[in-house]
Coordinates of C-alpha atoms and ligand atoms in Angstrom, one line a residue:
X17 CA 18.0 -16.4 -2.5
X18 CA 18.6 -13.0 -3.7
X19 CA 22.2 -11.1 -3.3
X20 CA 21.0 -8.8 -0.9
X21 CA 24.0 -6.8 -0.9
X22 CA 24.3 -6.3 -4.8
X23 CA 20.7 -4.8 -4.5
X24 CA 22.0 -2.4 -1.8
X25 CA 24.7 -1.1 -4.2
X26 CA 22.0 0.2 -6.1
X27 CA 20.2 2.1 -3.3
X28 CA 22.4 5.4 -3.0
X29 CA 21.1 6.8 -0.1
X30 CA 21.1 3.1 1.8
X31 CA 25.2 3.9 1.9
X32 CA 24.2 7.6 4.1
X33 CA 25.0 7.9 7.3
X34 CA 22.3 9.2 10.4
X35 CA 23.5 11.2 13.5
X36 CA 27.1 9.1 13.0
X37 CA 26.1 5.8 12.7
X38 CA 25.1 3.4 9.0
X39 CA 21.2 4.5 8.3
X40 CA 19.3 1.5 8.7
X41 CA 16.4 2.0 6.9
X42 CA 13.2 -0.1 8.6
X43 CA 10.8 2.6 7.5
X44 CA 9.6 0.9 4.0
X45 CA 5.4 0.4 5.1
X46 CA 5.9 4.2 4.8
X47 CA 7.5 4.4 2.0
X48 CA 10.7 2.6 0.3
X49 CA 13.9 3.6 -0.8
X50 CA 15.0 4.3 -4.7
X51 CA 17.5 2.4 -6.6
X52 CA 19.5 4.6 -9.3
X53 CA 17.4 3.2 -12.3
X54 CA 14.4 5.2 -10.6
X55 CA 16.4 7.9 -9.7
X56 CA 17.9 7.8 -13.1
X57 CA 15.0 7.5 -15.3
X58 CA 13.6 11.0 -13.6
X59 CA 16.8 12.7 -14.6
X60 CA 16.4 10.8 -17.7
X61 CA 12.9 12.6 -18.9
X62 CA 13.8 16.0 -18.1
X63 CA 16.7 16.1 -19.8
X64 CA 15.8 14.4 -22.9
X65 CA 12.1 13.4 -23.6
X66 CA 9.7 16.1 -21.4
X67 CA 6.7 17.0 -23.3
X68 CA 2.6 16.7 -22.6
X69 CA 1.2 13.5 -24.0
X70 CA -1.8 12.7 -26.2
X71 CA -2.1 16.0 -28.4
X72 CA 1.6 16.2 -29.4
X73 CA 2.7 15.5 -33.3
X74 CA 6.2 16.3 -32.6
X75 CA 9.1 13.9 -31.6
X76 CA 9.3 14.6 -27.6
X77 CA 5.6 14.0 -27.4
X78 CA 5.3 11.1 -29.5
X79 CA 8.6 9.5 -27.4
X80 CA 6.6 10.7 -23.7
X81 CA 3.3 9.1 -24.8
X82 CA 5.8 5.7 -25.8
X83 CA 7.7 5.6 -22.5
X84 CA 3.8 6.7 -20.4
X85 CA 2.1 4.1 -22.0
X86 CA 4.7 1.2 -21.9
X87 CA 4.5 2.0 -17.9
X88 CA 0.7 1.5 -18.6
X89 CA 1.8 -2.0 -19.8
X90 CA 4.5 -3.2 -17.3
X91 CA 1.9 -2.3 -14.1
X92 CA -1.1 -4.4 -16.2
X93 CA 1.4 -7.5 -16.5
X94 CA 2.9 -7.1 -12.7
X95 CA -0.1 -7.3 -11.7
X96 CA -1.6 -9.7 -14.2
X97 CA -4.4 -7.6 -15.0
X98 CA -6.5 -9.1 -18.5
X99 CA -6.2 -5.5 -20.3
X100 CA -4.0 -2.2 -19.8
X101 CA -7.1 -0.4 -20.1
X102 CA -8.1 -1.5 -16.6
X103 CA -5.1 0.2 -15.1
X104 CA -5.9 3.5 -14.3
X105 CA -3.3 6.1 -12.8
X106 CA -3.8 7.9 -10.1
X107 CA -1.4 9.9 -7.7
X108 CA -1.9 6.7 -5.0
X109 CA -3.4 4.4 -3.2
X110 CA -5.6 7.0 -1.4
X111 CA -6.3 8.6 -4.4
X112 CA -7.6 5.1 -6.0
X113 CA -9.7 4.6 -3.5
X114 CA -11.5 7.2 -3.5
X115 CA -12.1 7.4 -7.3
X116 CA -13.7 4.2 -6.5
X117 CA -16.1 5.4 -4.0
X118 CA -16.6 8.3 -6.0
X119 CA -16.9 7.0 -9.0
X120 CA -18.9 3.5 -8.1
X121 CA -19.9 3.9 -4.9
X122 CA -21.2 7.1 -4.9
X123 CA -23.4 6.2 -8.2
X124 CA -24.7 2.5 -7.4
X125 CA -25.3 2.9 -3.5
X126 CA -28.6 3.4 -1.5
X127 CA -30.0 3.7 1.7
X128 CA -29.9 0.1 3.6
X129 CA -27.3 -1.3 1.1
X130 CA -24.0 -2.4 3.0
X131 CA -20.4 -2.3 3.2
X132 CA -18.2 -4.5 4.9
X133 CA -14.8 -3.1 6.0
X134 CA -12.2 -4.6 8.4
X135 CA -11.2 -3.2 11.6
X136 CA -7.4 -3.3 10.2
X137 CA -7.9 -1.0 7.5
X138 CA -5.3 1.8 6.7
X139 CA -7.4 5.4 7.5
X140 CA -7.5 5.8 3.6
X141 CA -9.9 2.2 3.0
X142 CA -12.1 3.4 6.0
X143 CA -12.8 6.9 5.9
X144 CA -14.1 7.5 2.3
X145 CA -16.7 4.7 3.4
X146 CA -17.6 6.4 6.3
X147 CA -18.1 9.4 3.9
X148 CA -20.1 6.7 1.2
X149 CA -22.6 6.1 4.3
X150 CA -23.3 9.7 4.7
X151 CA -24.0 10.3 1.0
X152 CA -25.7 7.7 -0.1
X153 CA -27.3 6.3 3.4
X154 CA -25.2 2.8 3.2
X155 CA -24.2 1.5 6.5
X156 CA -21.0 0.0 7.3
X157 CA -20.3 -3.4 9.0
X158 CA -16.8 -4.0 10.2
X159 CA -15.0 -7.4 10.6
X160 CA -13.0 -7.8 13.7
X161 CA -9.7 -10.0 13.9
X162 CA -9.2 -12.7 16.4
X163 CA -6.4 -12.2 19.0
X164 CA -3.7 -13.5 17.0
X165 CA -3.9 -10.6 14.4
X166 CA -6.1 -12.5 11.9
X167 CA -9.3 -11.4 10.7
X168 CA -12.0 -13.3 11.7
X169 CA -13.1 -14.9 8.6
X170 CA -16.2 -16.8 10.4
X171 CA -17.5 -13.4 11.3
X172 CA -17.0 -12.2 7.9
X173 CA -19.4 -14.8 6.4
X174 CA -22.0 -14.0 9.1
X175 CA -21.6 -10.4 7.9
X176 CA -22.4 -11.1 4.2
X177 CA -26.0 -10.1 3.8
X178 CA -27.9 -10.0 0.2
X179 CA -27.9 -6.3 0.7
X180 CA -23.9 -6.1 1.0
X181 CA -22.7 -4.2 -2.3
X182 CA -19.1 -4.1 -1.4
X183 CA -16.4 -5.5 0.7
X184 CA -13.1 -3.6 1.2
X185 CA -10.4 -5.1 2.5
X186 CA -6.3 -4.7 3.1
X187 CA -4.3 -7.2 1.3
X188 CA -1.4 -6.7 3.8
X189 CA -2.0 -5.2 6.8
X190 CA 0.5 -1.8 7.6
X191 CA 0.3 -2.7 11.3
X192 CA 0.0 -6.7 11.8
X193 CA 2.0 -7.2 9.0
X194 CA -1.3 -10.0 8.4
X195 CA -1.7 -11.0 4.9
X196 CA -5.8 -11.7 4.2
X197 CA -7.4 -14.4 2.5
X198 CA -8.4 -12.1 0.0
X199 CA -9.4 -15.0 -3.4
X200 CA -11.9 -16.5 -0.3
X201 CA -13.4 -13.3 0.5
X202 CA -13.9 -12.4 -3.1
X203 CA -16.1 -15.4 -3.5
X204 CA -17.8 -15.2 -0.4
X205 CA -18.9 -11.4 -1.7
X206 CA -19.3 -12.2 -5.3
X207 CA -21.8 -15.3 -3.9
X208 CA -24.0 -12.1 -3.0
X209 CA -23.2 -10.5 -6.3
X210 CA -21.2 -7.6 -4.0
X211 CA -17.8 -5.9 -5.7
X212 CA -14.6 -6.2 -3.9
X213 CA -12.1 -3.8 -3.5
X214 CA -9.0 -4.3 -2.2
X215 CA -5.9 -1.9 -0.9
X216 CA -2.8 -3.6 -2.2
X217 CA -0.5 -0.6 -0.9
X218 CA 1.6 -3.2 1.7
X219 CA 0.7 -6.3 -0.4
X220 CA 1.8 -5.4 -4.6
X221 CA 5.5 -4.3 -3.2
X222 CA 6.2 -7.5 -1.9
X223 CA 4.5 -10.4 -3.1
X224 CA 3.1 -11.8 -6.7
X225 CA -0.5 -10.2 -7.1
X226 CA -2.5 -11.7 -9.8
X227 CA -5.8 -9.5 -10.0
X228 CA -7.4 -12.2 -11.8
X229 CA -6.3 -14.6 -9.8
X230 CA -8.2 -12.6 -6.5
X231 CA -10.6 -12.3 -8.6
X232 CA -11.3 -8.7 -7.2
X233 CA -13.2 -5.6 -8.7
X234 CA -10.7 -3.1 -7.6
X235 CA -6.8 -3.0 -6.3
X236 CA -5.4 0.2 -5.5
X237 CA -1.7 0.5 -5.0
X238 CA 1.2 3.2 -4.5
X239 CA 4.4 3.0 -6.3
X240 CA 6.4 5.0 -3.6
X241 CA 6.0 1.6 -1.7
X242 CA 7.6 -0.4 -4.5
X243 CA 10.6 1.4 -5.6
X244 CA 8.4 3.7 -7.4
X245 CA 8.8 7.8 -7.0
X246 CA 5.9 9.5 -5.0
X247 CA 3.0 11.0 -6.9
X248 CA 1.7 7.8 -8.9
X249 CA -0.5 5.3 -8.1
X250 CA -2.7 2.6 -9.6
X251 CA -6.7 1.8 -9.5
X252 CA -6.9 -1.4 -10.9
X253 CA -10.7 -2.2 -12.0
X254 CA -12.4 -5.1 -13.8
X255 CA -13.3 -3.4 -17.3
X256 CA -17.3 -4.5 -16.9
X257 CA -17.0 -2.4 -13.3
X258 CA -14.7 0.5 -15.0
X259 CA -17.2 0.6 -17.8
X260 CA -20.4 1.8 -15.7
X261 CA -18.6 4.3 -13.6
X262 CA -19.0 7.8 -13.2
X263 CA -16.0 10.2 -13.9
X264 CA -14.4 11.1 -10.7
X265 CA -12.4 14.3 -12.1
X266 CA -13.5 16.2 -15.1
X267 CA -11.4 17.8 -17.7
X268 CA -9.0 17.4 -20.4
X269 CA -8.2 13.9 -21.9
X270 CA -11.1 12.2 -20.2
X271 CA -13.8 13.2 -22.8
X272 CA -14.9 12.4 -26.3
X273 CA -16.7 15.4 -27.1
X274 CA -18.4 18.5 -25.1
X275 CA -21.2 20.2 -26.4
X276 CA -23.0 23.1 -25.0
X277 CA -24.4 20.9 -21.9
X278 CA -23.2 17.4 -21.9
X279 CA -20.5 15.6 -22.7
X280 CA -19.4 12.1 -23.6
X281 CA -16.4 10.3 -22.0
X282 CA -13.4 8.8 -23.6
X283 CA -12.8 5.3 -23.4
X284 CA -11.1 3.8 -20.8
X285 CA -8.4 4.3 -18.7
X286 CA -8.3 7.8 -20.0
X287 CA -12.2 8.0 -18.3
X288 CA -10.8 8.7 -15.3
X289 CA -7.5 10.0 -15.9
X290 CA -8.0 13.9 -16.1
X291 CA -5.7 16.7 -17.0
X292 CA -1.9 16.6 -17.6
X293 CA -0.9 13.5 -15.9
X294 CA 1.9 12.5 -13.9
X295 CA 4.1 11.8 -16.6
X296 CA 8.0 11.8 -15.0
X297 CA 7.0 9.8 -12.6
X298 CA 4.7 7.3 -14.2
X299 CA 7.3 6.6 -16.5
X300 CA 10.1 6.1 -13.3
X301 CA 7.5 4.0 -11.6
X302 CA 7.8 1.3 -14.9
X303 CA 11.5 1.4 -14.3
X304 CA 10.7 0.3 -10.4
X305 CA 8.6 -2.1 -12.1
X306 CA 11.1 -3.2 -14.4
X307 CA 14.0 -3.7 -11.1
X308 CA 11.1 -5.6 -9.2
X309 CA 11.0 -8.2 -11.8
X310 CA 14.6 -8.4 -12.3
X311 CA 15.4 -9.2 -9.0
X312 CA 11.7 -12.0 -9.0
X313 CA 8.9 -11.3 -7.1
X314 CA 8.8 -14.7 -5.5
X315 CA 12.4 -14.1 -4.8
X316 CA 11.4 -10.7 -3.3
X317 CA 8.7 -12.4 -1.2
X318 CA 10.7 -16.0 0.4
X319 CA 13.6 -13.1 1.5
X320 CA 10.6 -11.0 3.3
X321 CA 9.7 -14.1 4.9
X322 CA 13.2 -15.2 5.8
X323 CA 13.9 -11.8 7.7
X324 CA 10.5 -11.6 9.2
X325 CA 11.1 -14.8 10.9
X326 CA 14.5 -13.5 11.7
X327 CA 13.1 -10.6 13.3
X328 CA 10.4 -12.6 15.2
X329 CA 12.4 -15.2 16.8
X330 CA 14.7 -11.8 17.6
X331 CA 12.2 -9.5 19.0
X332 CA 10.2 -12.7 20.8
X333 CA 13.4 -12.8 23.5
X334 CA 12.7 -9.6 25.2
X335 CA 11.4 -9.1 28.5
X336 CA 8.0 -6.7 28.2
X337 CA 8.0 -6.3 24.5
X338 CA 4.6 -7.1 22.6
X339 CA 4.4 -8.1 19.5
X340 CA 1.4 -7.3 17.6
X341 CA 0.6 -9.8 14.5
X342 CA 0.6 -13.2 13.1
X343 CA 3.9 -15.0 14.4
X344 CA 4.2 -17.4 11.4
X345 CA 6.7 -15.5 9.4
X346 CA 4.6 -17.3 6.0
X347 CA 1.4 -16.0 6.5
X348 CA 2.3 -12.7 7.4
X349 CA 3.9 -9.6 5.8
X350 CA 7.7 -7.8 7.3
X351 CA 5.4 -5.1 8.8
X352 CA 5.9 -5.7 12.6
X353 CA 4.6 -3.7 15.2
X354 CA 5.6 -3.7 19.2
X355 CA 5.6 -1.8 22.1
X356 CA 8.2 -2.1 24.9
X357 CA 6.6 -1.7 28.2
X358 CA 7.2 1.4 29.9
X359 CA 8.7 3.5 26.8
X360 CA 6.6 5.6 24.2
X361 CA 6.7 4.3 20.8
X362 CA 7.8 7.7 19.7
X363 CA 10.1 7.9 22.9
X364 CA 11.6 5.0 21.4
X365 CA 11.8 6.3 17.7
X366 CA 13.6 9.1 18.8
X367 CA 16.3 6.7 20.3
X368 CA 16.6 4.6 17.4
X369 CA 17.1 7.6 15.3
X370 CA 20.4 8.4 18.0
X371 CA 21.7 5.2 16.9
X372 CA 20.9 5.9 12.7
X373 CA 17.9 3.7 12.6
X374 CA 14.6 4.7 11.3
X375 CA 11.2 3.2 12.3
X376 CA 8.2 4.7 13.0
X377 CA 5.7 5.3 16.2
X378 CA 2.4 5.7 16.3
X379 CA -0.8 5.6 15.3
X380 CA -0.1 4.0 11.6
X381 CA -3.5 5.5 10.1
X382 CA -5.5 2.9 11.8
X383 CA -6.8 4.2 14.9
X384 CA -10.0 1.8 15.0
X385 CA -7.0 -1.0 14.8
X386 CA -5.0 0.8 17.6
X387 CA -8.6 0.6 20.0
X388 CA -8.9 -3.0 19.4
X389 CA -4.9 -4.2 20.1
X390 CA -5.7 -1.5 23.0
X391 CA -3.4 0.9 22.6
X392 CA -2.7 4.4 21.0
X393 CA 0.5 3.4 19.1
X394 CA 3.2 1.3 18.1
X395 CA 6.3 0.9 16.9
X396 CA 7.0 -0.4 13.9
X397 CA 9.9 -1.7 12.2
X398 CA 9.3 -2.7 8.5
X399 CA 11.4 -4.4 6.2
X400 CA 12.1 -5.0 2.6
X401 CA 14.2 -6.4 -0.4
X402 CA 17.2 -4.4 0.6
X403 CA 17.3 -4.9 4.5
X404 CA 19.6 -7.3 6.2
X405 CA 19.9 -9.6 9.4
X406 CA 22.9 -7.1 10.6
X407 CA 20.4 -4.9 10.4
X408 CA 17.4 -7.0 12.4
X409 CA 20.8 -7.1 14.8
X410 CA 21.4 -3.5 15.2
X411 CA 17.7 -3.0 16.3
X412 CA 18.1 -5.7 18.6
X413 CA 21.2 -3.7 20.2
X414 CA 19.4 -0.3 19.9
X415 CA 16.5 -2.1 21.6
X416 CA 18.3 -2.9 24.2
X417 CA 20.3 0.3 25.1
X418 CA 16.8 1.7 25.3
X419 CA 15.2 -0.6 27.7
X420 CA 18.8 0.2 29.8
X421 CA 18.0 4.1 29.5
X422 CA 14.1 4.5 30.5
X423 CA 15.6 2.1 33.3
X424 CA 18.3 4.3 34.4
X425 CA 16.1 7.6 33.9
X426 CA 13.1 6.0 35.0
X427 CA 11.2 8.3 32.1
X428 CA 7.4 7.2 32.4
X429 CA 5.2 6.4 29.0
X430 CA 3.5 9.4 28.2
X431 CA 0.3 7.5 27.0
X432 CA -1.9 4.8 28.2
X433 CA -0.8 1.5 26.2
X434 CA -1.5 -1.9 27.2
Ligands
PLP8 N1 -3.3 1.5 2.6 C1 -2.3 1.0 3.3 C2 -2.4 -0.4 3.8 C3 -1.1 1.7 3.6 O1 -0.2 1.2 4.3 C4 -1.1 3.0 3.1 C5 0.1 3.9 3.4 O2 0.8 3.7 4.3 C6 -2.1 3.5 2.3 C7 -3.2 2.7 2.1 C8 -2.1 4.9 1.7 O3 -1.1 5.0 0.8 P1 -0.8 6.4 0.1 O4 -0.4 7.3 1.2 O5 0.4 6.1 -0.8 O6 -2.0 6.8 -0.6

């Protein structure tokens, strides 16, 4: 078990206080907190190594380009990918995806070819397909979940056609907390010689990802989820995939030569990394990367689970409050949406706040998820490496004192949930 309150020492702002009370941070599926070794390592590059990469032959440069490209090499082995090359930086997981559907979709797509998304996808995994489909004349199938929050794998397979090119899939979901069967789904696709993509943005924070191991094509991530300072991200891509795409952004550092009408790329990851990159941040993401492994990834994961169920067993004791998600604290990840009948989610968020605790309400990016659970929002309380079971308590309390004051006031939901 990890010593969950020696990591907290490390998390500066987790010691803050909110409107007079302890902040109890539950906001992480947004984005995470920063220990000083991320914090640090910023201050650290200003002050003594700043300098553009790639073209320098002075000291600074030379010691950026070391520190950028050793991050390079600590994301390729946290995620187990077979070459740093197929890391590619980007500034997230939005950002990843969409070089993806830029830069292979856009190029190998035709009318009548198919992609297969999941009603549970975060806005940024469905909306550049719907954007594919109107470029290149794909059309998009969409995978429902069953009742319990899990994705309806037999539909799935029935989806799979010959003329299905790609699959894209969460790993995690942000909303059901639902962790997908993604190695299965792989096969299924590559069966029909489709690419897989998958959004690891609520999956590579908190549990072992092994890319080969998926066996995907792509897996886009955000280090502001893991630790990691905003600004940087990762499109992970199988190097015989990475090889045949088109460049998304054009520019600097990503060519080999430009002559009076064409040019030729550079090789890869630096194909699809144009301009000045991120450097700072890229380098403070390989410290996250660095605290991630020190504390264990598996480690990381079983206390999720332990505080998930924790939570569950918690929330599953109040009168009028849905849960929305897997209930087996194993398959699932510490995402967990509710709603507590008769109050707003963002009635509720503004109560919680009161009493120093942050969650948040509403839509969660995934509004063809919020017209299948039947509702407009949620709330959602999300949890990581550095949250406690005090803390799953105080909710429980604030909880609580909210259900007593929308009974006292009587204050009716302003929107239609179910
Ligand atoms: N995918 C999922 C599942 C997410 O939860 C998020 C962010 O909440 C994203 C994608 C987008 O991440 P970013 O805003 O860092 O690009």
């Amino acid at each position: 078990m990890i010593d969950v309150a020696r990591i907290r020492n490390d998390f500066p702002i987790l010691s803050r206080r909110v409107n007079g009370k302890p902040l109890v941070y539950l906001d992480n599926a947004a984005t995470t907190q920063k220990p000083n070794a991320v914090i640090d390592a910023l201050t650290h590059y200003y002050r003594n190594t700043n300098a553009n990469i790639h073209r320098g032959v002075h000291t600074l440069a030379a010691e950026a380009e070391r520190d950028y490209d050793a991050a390079r090499a600590k994301v390729a082995r946290f995620i187990n990918a077979p070459q740093e090359s197929s890391v590619i930086f980007t500034r997230n997981t939005t950002e990843a995806v969409n070089l993806a559907a830029y830069g292979w979709a856009r190029e190998f797509l035709k009318p009548g070819d198919e992609i297969i998304v999941t009603v549970m996808e975060h806005h940024s995994n469905y909306v550049p397909w719907q954007l594919v489909m109107q470029d290149t004349g794909a059309t998009l199938k969409i995978v429902d979940i069953a009742d319990d929050g899990t994705l309806r794998l037999d539909e799935y397979a029935k989806l799979i056609t010959p003329r299905t090119r790609l699959v894209c899939v969460t790993h995690a979901s942000n909303v059901l907390g639902t962790v997908n069967p993604v190695r299965q789904m792989a096969d299924l696709a590559h069966k029909v010689d489709a690419k897989i993509l998958v959004d690891g943005a609520q999956a590579a924070p908190h549990m072992p990802v092994d890319v080969q191991g998926l066996d995907c094509d792509f897996y886009a991530f955000s280090a502001h989820k893991m630790l990691g300072p905003t600004g940087i991200g990762v499109l992970y891509g199988k190097d015989e995939v990475l090889r045949t795409m088109r460049p998304f952004l054009a520019g600097g550092d990503m060519i080999r030569e430009v002559k009076r009408d064409t040019s030729s790329w550079n090789v890869l990851p630096y194909k699809y990394e144009a301009g000045t990159p991120n450097i700072a941040d890229t380098i403070a993401f390989g410290t996250a990367i660095d605290y991630l492994n020190g504390v264990g990834m598996p480690e990381v994961r079983a206390h999720e689970i332990e505080i998930t169920r924790y939570v569950l067993d918690t929330l599953s004791h109040f009168r009028g409050l849905t849960i929305y998600g897997p209930r087996d604290a194993a398959a699932r990840g510490g995402t967990v949406s509710f709603n507590l009948d008769g109050i707003h989610p963002h009635d509720l968020g503004t109560v919680l706040d009161h009493a120093g605790i942050a969650i948040r309400a509403g839509h969660h990016c995934a509004q063809p998820l919020m017209r299948r659970l039947g509702c407009v929002a949620t709330a959602r309380a999300s949890f990581y490496l550095y949250n406690t079971r005090e803390e799953v308590d105080a909710l429980a309390e604030a909880l609580r004192e909210a259900q007593a004051l929308f009974k006292r006031t009587g204050t009716p939901q302003k929107t239609g949930i179910s």
